[in-house]
mmCIF file with all atom_site columns, C-alpha atoms in Angstrom:
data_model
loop_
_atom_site.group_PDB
_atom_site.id
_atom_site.type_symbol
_atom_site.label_atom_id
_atom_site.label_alt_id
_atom_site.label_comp_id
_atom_site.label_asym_id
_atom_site.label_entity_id
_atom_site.label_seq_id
_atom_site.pdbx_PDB_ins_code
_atom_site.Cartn_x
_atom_site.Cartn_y
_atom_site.Cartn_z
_atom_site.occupancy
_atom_site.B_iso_or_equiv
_atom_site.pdbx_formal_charge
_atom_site.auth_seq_id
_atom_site.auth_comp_id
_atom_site.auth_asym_id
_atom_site.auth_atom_id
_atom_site.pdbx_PDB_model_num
ATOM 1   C CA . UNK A 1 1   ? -2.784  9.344   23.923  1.00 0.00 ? 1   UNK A CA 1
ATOM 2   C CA . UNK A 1 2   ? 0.606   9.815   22.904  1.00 0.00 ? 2   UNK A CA 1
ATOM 3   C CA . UNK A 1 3   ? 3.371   6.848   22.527  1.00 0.00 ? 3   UNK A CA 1
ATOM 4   C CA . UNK A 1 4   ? 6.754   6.331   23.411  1.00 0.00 ? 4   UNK A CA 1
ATOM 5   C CA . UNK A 1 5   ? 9.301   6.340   20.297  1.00 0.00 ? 5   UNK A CA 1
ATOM 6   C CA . UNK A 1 6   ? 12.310  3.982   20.604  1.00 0.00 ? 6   UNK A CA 1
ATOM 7   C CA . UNK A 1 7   ? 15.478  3.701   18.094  1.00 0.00 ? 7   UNK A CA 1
ATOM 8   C CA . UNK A 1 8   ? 15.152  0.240   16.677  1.00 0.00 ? 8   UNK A CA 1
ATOM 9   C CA . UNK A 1 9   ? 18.194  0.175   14.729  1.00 0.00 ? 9   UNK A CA 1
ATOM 10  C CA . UNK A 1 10  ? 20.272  2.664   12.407  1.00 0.00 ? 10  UNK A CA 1
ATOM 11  C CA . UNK A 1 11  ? 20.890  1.917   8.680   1.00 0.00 ? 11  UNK A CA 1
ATOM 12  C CA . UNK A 1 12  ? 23.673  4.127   6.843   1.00 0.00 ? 12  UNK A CA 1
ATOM 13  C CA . UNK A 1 13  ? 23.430  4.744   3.540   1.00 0.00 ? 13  UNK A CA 1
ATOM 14  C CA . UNK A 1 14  ? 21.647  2.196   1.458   1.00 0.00 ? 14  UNK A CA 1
ATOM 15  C CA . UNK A 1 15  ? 19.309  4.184   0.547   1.00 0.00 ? 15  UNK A CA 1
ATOM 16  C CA . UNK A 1 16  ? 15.884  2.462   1.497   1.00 0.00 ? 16  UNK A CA 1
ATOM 17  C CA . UNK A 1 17  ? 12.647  4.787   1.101   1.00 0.00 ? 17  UNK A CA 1
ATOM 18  C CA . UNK A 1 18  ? 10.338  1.447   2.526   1.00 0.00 ? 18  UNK A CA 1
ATOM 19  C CA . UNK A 1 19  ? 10.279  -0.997  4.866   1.00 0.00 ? 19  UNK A CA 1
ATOM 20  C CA . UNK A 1 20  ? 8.051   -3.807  6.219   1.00 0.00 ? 20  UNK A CA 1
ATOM 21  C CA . UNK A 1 21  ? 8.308   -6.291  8.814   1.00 0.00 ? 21  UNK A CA 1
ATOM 22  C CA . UNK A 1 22  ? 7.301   -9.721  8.696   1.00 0.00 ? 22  UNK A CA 1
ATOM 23  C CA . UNK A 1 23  ? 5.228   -11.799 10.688  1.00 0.00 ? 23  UNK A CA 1
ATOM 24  C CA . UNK A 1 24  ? 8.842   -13.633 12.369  1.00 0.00 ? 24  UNK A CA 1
ATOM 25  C CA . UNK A 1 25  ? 10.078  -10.258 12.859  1.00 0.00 ? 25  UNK A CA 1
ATOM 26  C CA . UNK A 1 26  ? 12.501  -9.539  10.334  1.00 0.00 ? 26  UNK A CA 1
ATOM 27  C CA . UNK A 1 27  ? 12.475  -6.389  8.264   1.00 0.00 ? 27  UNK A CA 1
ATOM 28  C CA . UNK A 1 28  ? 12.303  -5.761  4.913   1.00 0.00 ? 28  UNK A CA 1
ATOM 29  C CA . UNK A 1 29  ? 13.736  -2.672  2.840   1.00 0.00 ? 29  UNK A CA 1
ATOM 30  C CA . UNK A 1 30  ? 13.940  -1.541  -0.243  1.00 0.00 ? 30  UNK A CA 1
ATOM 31  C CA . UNK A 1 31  ? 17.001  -0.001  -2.511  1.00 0.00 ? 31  UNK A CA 1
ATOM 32  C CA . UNK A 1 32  ? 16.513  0.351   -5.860  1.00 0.00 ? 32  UNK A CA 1
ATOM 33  C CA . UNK A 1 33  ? 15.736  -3.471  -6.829  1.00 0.00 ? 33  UNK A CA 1
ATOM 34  C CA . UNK A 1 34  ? 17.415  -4.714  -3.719  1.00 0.00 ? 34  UNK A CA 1
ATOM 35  C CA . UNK A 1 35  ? 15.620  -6.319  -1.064  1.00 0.00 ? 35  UNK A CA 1
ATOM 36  C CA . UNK A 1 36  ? 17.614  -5.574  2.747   1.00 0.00 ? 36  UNK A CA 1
ATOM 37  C CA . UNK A 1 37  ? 16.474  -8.323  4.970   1.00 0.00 ? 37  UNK A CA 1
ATOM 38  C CA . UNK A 1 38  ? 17.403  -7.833  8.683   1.00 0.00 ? 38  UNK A CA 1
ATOM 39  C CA . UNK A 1 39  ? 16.752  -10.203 11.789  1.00 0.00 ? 39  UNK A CA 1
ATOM 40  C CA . UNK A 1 40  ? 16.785  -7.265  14.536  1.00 0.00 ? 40  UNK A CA 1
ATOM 41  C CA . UNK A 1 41  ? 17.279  -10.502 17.163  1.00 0.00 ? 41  UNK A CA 1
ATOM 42  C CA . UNK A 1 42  ? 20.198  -11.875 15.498  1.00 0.00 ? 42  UNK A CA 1
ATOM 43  C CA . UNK A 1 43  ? 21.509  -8.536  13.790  1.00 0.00 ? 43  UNK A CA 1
ATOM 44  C CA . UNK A 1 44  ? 22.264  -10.236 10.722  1.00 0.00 ? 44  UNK A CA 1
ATOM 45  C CA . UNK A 1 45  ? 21.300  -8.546  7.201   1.00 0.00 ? 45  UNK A CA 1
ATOM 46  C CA . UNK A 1 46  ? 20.689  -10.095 3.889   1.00 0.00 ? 46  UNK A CA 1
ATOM 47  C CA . UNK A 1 47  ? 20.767  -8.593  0.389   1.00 0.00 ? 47  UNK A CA 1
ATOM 48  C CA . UNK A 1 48  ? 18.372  -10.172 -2.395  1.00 0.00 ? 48  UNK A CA 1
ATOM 49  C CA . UNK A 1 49  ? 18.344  -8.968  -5.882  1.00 0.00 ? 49  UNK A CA 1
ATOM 50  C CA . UNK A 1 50  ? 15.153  -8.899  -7.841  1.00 0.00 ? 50  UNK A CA 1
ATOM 51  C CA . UNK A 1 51  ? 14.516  -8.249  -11.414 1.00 0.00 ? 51  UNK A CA 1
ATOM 52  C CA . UNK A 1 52  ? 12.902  -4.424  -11.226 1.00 0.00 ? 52  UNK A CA 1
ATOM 53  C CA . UNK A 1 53  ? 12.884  -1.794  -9.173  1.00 0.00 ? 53  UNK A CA 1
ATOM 54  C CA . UNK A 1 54  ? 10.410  -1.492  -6.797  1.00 0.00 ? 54  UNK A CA 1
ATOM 55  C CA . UNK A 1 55  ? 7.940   1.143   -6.162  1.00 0.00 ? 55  UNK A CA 1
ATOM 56  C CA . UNK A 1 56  ? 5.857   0.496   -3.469  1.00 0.00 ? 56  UNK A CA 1
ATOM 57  C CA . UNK A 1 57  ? 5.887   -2.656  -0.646  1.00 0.00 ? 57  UNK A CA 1
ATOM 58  C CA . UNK A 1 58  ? 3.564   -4.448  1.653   1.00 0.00 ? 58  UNK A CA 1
ATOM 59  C CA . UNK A 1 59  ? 3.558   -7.513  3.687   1.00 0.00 ? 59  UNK A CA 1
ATOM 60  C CA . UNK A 1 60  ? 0.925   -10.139 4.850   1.00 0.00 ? 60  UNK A CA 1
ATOM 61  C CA . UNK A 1 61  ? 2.989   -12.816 7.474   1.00 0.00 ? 61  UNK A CA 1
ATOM 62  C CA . UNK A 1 62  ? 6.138   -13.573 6.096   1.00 0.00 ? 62  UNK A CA 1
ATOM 63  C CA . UNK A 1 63  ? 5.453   -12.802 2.479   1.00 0.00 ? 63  UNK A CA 1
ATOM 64  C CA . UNK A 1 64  ? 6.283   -8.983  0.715   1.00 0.00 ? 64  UNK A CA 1
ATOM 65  C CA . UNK A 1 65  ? 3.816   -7.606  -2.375  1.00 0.00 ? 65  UNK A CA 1
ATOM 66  C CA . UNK A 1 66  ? 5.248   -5.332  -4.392  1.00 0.00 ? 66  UNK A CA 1
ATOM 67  C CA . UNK A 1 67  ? 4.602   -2.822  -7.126  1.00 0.00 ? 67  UNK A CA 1
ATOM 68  C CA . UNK A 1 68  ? 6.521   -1.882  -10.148 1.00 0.00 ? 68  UNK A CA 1
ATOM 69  C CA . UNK A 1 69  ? 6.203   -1.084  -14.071 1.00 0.00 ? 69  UNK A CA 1
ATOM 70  C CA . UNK A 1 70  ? 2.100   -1.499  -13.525 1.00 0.00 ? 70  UNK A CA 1
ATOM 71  C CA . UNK A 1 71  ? 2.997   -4.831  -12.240 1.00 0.00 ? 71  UNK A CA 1
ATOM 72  C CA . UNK A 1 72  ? 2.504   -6.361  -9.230  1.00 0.00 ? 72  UNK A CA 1
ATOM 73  C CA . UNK A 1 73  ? 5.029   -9.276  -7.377  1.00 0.00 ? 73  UNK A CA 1
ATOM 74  C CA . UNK A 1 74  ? 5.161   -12.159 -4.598  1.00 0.00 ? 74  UNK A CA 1
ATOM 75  C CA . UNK A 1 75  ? 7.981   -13.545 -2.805  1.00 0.00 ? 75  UNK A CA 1
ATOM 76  C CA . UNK A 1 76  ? 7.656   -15.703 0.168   1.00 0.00 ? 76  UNK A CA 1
ATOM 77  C CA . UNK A 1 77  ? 10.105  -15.376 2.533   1.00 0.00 ? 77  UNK A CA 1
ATOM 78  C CA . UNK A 1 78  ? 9.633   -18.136 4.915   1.00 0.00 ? 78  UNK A CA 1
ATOM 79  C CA . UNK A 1 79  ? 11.315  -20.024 2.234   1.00 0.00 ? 79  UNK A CA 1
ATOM 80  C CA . UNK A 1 80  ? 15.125  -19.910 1.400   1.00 0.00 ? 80  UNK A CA 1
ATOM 81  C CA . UNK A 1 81  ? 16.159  -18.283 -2.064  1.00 0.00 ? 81  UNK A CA 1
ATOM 82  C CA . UNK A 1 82  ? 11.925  -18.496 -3.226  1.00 0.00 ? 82  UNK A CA 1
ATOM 83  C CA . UNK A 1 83  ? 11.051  -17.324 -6.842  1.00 0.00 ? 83  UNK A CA 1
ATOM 84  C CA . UNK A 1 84  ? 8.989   -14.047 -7.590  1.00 0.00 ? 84  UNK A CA 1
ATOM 85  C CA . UNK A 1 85  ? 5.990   -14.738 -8.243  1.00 0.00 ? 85  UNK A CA 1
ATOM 86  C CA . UNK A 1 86  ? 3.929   -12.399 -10.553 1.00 0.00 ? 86  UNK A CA 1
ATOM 87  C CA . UNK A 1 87  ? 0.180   -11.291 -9.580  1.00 0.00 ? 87  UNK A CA 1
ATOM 88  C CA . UNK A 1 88  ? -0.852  -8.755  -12.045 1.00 0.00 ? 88  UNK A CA 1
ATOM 89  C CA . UNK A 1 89  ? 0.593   -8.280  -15.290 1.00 0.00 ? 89  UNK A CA 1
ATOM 90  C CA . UNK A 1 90  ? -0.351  -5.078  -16.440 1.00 0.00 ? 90  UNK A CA 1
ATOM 91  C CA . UNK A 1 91  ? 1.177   -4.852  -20.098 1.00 0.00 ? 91  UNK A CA 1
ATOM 92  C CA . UNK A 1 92  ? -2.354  -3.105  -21.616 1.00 0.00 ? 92  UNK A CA 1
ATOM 93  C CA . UNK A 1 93  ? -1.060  0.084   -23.118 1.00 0.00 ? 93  UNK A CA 1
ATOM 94  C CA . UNK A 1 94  ? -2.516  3.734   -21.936 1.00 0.00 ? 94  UNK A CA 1
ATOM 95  C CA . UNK A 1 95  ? -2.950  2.262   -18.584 1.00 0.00 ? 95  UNK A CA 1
ATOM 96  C CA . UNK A 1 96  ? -1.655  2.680   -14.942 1.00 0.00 ? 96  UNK A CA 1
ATOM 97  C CA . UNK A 1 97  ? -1.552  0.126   -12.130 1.00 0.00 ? 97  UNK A CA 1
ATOM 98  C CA . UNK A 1 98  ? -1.556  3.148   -9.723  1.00 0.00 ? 98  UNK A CA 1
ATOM 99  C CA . UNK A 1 99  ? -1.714  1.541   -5.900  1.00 0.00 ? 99  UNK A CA 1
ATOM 100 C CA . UNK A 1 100 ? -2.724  -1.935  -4.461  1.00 0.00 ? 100 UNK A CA 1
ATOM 101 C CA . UNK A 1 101 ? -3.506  -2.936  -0.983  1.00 0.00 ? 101 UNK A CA 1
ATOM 102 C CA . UNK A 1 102 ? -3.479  -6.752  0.563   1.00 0.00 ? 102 UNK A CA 1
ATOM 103 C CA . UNK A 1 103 ? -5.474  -8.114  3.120   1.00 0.00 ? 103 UNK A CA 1
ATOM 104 C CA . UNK A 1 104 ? -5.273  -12.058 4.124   1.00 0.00 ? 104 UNK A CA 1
ATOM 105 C CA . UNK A 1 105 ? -4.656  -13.808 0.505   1.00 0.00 ? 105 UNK A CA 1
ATOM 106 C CA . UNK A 1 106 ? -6.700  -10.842 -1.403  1.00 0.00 ? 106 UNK A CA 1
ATOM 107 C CA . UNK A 1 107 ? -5.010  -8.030  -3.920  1.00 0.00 ? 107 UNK A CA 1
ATOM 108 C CA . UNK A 1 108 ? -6.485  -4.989  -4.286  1.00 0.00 ? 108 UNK A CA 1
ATOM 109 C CA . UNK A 1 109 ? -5.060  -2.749  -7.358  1.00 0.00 ? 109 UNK A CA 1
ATOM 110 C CA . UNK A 1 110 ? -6.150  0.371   -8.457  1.00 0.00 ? 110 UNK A CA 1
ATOM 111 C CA . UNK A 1 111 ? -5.711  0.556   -12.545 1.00 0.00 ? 111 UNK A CA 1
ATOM 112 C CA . UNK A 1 112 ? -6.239  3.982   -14.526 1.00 0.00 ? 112 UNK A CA 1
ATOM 113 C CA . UNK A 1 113 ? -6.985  3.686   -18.337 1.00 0.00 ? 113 UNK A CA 1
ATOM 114 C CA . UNK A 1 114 ? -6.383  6.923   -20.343 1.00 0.00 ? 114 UNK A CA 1
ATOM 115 C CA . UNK A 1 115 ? -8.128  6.071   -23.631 1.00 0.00 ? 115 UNK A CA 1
ATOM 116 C CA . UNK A 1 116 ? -11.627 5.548   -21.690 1.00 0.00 ? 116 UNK A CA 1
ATOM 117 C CA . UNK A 1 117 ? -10.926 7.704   -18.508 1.00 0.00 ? 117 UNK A CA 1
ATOM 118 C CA . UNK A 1 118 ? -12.080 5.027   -15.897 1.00 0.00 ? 118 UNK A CA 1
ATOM 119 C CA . UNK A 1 119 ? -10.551 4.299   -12.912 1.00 0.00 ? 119 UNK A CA 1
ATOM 120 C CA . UNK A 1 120 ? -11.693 1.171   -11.734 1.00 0.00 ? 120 UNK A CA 1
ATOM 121 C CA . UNK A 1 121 ? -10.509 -0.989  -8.328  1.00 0.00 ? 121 UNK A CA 1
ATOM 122 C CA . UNK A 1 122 ? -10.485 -4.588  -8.881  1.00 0.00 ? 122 UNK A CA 1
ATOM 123 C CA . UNK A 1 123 ? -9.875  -7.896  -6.352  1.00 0.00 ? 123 UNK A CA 1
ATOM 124 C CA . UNK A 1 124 ? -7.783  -10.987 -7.174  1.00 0.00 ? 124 UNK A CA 1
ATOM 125 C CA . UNK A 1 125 ? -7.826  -14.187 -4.561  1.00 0.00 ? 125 UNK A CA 1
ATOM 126 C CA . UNK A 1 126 ? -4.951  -16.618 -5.534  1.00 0.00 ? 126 UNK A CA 1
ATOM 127 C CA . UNK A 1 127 ? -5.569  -18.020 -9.030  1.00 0.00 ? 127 UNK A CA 1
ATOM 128 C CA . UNK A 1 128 ? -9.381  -16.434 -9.555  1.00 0.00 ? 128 UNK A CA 1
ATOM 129 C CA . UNK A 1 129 ? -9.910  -14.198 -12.091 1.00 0.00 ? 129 UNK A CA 1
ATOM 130 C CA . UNK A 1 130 ? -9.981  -11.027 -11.101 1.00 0.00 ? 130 UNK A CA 1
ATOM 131 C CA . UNK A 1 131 ? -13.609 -8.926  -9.973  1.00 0.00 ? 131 UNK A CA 1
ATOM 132 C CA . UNK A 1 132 ? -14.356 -5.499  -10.453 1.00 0.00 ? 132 UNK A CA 1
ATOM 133 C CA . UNK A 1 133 ? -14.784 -4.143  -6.305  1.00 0.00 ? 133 UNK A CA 1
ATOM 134 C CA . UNK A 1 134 ? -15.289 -0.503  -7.281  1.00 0.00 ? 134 UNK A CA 1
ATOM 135 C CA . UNK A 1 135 ? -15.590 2.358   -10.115 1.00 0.00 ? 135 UNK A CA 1
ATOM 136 C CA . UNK A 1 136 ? -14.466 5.548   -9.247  1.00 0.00 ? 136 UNK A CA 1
ATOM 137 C CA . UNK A 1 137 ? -15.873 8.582   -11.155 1.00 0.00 ? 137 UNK A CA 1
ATOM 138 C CA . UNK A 1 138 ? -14.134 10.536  -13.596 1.00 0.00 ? 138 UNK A CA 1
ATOM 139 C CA . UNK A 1 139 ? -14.141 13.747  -11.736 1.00 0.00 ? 139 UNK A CA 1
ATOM 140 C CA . UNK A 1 140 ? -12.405 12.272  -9.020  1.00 0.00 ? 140 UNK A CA 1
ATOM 141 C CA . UNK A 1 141 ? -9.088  11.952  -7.791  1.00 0.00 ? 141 UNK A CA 1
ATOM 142 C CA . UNK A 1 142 ? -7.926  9.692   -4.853  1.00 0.00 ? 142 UNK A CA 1
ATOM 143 C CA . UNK A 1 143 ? -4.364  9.408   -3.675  1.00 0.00 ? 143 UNK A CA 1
ATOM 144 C CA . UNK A 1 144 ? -5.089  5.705   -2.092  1.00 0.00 ? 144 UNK A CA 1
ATOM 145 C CA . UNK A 1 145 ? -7.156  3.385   -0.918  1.00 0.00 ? 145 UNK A CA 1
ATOM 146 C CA . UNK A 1 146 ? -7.194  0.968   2.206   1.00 0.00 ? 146 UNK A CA 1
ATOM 147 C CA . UNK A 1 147 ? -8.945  -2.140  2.484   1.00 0.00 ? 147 UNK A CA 1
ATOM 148 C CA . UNK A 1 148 ? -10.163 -4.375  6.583   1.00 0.00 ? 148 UNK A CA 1
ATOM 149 C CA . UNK A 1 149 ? -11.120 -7.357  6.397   1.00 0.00 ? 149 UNK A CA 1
ATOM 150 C CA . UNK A 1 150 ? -14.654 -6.824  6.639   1.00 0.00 ? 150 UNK A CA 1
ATOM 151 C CA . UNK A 1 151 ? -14.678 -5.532  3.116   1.00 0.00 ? 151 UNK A CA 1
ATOM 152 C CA . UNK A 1 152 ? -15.021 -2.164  3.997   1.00 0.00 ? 152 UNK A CA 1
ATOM 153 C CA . UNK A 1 153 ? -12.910 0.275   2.275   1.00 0.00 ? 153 UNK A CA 1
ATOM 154 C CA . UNK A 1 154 ? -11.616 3.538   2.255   1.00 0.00 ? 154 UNK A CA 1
ATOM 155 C CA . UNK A 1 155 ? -10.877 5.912   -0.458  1.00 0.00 ? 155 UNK A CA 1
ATOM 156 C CA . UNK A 1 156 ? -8.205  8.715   0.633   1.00 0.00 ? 156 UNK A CA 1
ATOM 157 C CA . UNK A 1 157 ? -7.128  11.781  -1.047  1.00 0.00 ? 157 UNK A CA 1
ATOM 158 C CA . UNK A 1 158 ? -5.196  14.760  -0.064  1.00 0.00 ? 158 UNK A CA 1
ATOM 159 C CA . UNK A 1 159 ? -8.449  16.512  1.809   1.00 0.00 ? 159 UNK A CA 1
ATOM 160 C CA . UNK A 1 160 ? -10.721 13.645  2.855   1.00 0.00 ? 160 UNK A CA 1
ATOM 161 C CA . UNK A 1 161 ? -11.471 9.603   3.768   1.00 0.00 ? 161 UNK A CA 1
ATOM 162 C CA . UNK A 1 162 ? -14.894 8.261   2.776   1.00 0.00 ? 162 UNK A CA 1
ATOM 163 C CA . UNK A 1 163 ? -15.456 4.763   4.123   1.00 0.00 ? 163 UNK A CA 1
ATOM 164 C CA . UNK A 1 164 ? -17.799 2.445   2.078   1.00 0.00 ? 164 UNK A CA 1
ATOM 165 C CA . UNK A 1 165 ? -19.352 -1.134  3.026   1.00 0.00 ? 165 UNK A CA 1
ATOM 166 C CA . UNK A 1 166 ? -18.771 -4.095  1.113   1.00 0.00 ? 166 UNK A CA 1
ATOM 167 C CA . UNK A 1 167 ? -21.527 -3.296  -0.934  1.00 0.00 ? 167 UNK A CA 1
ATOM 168 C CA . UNK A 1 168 ? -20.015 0.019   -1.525  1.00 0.00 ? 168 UNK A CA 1
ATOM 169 C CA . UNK A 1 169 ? -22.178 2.059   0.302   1.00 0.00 ? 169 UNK A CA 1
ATOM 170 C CA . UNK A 1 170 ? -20.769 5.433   1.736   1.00 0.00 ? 170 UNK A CA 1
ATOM 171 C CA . UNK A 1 171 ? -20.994 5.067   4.836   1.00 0.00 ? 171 UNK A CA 1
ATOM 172 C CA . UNK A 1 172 ? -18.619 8.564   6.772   1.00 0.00 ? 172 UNK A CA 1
ATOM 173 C CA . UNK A 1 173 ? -16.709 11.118  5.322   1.00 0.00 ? 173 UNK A CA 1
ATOM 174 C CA . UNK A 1 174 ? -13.796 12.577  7.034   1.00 0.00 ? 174 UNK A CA 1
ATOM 175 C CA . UNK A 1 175 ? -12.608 15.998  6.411   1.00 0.00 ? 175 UNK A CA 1
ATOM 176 C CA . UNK A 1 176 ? -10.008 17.720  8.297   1.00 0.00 ? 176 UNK A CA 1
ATOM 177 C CA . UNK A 1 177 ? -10.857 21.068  6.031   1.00 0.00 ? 177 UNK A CA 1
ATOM 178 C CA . UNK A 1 178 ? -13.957 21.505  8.346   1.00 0.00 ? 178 UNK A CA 1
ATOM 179 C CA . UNK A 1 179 ? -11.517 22.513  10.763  1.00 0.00 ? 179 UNK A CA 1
ATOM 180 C CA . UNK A 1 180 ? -8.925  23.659  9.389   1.00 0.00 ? 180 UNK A CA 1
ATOM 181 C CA . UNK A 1 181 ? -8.063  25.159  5.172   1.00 0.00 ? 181 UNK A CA 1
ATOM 182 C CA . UNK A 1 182 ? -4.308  24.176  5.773   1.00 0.00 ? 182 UNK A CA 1
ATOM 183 C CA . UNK A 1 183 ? -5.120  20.753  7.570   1.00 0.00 ? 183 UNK A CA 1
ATOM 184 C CA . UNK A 1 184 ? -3.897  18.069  4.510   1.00 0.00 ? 184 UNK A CA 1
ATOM 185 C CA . UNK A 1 185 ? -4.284  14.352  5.252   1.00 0.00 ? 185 UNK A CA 1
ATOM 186 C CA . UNK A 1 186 ? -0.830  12.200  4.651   1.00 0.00 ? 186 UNK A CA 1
ATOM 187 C CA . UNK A 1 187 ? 0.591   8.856   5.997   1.00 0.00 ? 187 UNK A CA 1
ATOM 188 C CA . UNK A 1 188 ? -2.710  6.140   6.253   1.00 0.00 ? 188 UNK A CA 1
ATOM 189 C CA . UNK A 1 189 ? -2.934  2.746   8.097   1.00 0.00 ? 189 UNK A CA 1
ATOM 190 C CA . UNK A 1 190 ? -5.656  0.195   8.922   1.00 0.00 ? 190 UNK A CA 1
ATOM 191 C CA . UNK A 1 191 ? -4.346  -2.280  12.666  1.00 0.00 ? 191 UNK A CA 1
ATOM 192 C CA . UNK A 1 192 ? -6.650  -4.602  13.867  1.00 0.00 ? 192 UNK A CA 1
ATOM 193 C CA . UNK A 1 193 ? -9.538  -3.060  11.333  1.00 0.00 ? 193 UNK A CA 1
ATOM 194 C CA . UNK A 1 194 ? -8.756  0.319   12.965  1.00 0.00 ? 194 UNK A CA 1
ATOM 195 C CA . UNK A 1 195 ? -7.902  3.205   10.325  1.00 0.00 ? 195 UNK A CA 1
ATOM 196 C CA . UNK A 1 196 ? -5.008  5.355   11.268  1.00 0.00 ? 196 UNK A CA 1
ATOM 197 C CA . UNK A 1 197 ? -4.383  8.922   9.631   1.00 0.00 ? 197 UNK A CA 1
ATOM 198 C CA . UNK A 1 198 ? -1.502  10.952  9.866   1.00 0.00 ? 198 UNK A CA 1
ATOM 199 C CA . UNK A 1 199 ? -2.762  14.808  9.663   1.00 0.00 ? 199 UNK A CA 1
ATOM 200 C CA . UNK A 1 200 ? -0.735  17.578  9.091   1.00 0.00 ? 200 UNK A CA 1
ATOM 201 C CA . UNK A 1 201 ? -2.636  21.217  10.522  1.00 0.00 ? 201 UNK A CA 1
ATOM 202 C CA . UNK A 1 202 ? -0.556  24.699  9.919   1.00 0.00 ? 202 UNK A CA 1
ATOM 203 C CA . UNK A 1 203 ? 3.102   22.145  9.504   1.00 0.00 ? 203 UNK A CA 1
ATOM 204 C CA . UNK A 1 204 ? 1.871   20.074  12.830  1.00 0.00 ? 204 UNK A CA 1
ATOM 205 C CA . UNK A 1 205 ? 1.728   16.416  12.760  1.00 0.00 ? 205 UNK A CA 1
ATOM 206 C CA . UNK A 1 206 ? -1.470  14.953  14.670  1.00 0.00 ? 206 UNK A CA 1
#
């Protein structure tokens, strides 16, 4: 069934590409390596500057995750003026910290290495080493991945979503080719262990 949109709020030129909100409602954007924090109850806004520019943002309660130079960064937000606190510090030459996905105090990150053309997904939980989750053939391309918190995941490309297990077996493959050769899958989100797709048929959103 279809929704009703509503106009939030209206913010002029700064320049944000992403947003989050937290669990106490605020909102989170991004410009540049500027964090925009706004309280829609209170209307007031809050500028943080952090040390690189970020290139892709998530949230899990009140805390933000986010990506940048093959890096990945913490800042809780419940607290007043915390530190950033680094995850993964991908410094390895030849290789690409792609994409990541959180889910309760897990990071999933997606890491590319040119030299031995793997592409490997790995977990990290809090001060653990990190575990190799899944390795992704070399003939493949995906543009993302989601992760529920079951363990299940999904890997998501352009033409198709293949859900595996936690024991990484394949469990569905969806297609939207199969009914239509200009049907491209875009926008992605997992609520309540529920996958979401944006698909785009002939320049039509469904």
């Amino acid at each position: 069934s279809k929704g009703e949109e509503s106009l939030l709020e209206t913010f002029l030129n700064n320049g944000s590409t992403k947003y989050v909100q937290l669990l106490d409602g605020r909102y989170v954007l991004t410009n540049g390596n500027s964090l925009i924090i706004y309280d829609l109850t209170t209307k007031v806004q809050t500028t943080r500057q952090i040390s690189t520019y970020i290139e892709d943002l998530k949230s899990v309660g009140n805390t933000i995750y986010y990506k940048s130079n093959n890096s990945i960064y913490s800042i809780d937000l419940s607290t007043t003026n915390a530190s950033e606190n680094t995850i993964i510090s991908n410094v390895t030459q030849n290789t690409n910290t792609r994409f990541f996905d959180v889910v309760g105090t897990t990071i999933y990150y997606y890491i590319e290495n040119y030299n031995t053309n793997s592409k490997i997904i790995y977990s990290k939980t809090g001060s653990a080493a990190a575990v190799e989750v899944f390795n992704i053939s070399n003939n493949e391309y995906i543009d993302s991945f989601k992760f529920d918190a079951s363990g299940s995941f999904y890997l998501i490309n352009s033409s198709s979503i293949r859900k595996f297990d936690a024991n990484k077996n394949l469990l569905s493959t969806f297609n939207p080719y199969s009914n239509s050769a200009n049907s491209q899958i875009r926008g992605v989100k997992i609520f309540d262990n529920i996958l979401y797709a944006t698909v785009v048929e002939s320049n039509i959103i469904k």
